Amino acid sequence: MSESTATLEESRTEMTELLLPNDTNNLGRALGGAVLHWMDICGAIAAMRFSNRQCVTASMDHVDFISPIDLGEVAVMEAYVFNVGRTSVDVKVDVHAENPKTDELRKTTTSFLTFVALDDDGKPTPVPRLVCETDEEEELRAEAVAARADQLESVIERME
């Protein structure tokens, strides 16, 4: 039996959400919980596209909100698989705020999420091996691996 493979490109997912009043705080900015929810959904879709399985969230790494998303702006979430384990899938999720009146796009946050693929009985199941078919895919993968390591190192330093 040959080992199955899937590409980084097959996992790419983009989601958009118009920031409406129900997802804002009293300053008219996105609630952090709403942004985390959107990131989780976008990451799960990327993991499911990659593995062709139902996937559940195992972890979300540290999240810093570096720029707000204002009422009426579009939250743009982009995700892709950058690493895999036996049954786990690591996904990078970037979030940007887009002003639809000016087309201005600014980074608001990035995080790394880990999902576990499940079989039809709800048990962890093996995932395909990640293949990067282009130099761009390999560069994205390498950047994500390095960025995750840097982020984890930064969190450790803050805790010491």
mmCIF file of C-alpha atoms in Angstrom, residues 19 29-32 35 63-70 73 75 95-98 104-110:
data_model
loop_
_atom_site.group_PDB
_atom_site.id
_atom_site.type_symbol
_atom_site.label_atom_id
_atom_site.label_comp_id
_atom_site.label_asym_id
_atom_site.label_seq_id
_atom_site.Cartn_x
_atom_site.Cartn_y
_atom_site.Cartn_z
ATOM 1 C CA LEU A 19 -17.462 43.019 10.491
ATOM 2 C CA ARG A 29 -13.828 46.903 16.720
ATOM 3 C CA ALA A 30 -13.834 43.141 16.261
ATOM 4 C CA LEU A 31 -14.191 41.085 19.388
ATOM 5 C CA GLY A 32 -11.121 38.915 19.881
ATOM 6 C CA VAL A 35 -11.612 36.648 15.251
ATOM 7 C CA VAL A 63 -2.194 35.059 19.411
ATOM 8 C CA ASP A 64 -1.304 38.762 19.480
ATOM 9 C CA PHE A 65 -3.813 41.229 18.078
ATOM 10 C CA ILE A 66 -1.544 43.805 16.425
ATOM 11 C CA SER A 67 -4.155 45.884 14.610
ATOM 12 C CA PRO A 68 -7.917 46.188 15.051
ATOM 13 C CA ILE A 69 -10.600 45.315 12.537
ATOM 14 C CA ASP A 70 -13.122 48.150 12.487
ATOM 15 C CA GLU A 73 -14.179 46.398 7.349
ATOM 16 C CA ALA A 75 -11.758 40.374 7.900
ATOM 17 C CA VAL A 95 -5.760 37.585 9.347
ATOM 18 C CA HIS A 96 -5.912 40.945 7.593
ATOM 19 C CA ALA A 97 -8.350 43.833 7.792
ATOM 20 C CA GLU A 98 -9.506 45.171 4.443
ATOM 21 C CA GLU A 104 -6.199 49.113 2.126
ATOM 22 C CA LEU A 105 -5.116 45.779 3.620
ATOM 23 C CA ARG A 106 -3.327 45.532 6.969
ATOM 24 C CA LYS A 107 -2.175 42.575 9.021
ATOM 25 C CA THR A 108 -4.100 42.020 12.242
ATOM 26 C CA THR A 109 -2.829 38.676 13.559
ATOM 27 C CA THR A 110 -1.277 35.309 12.759
#
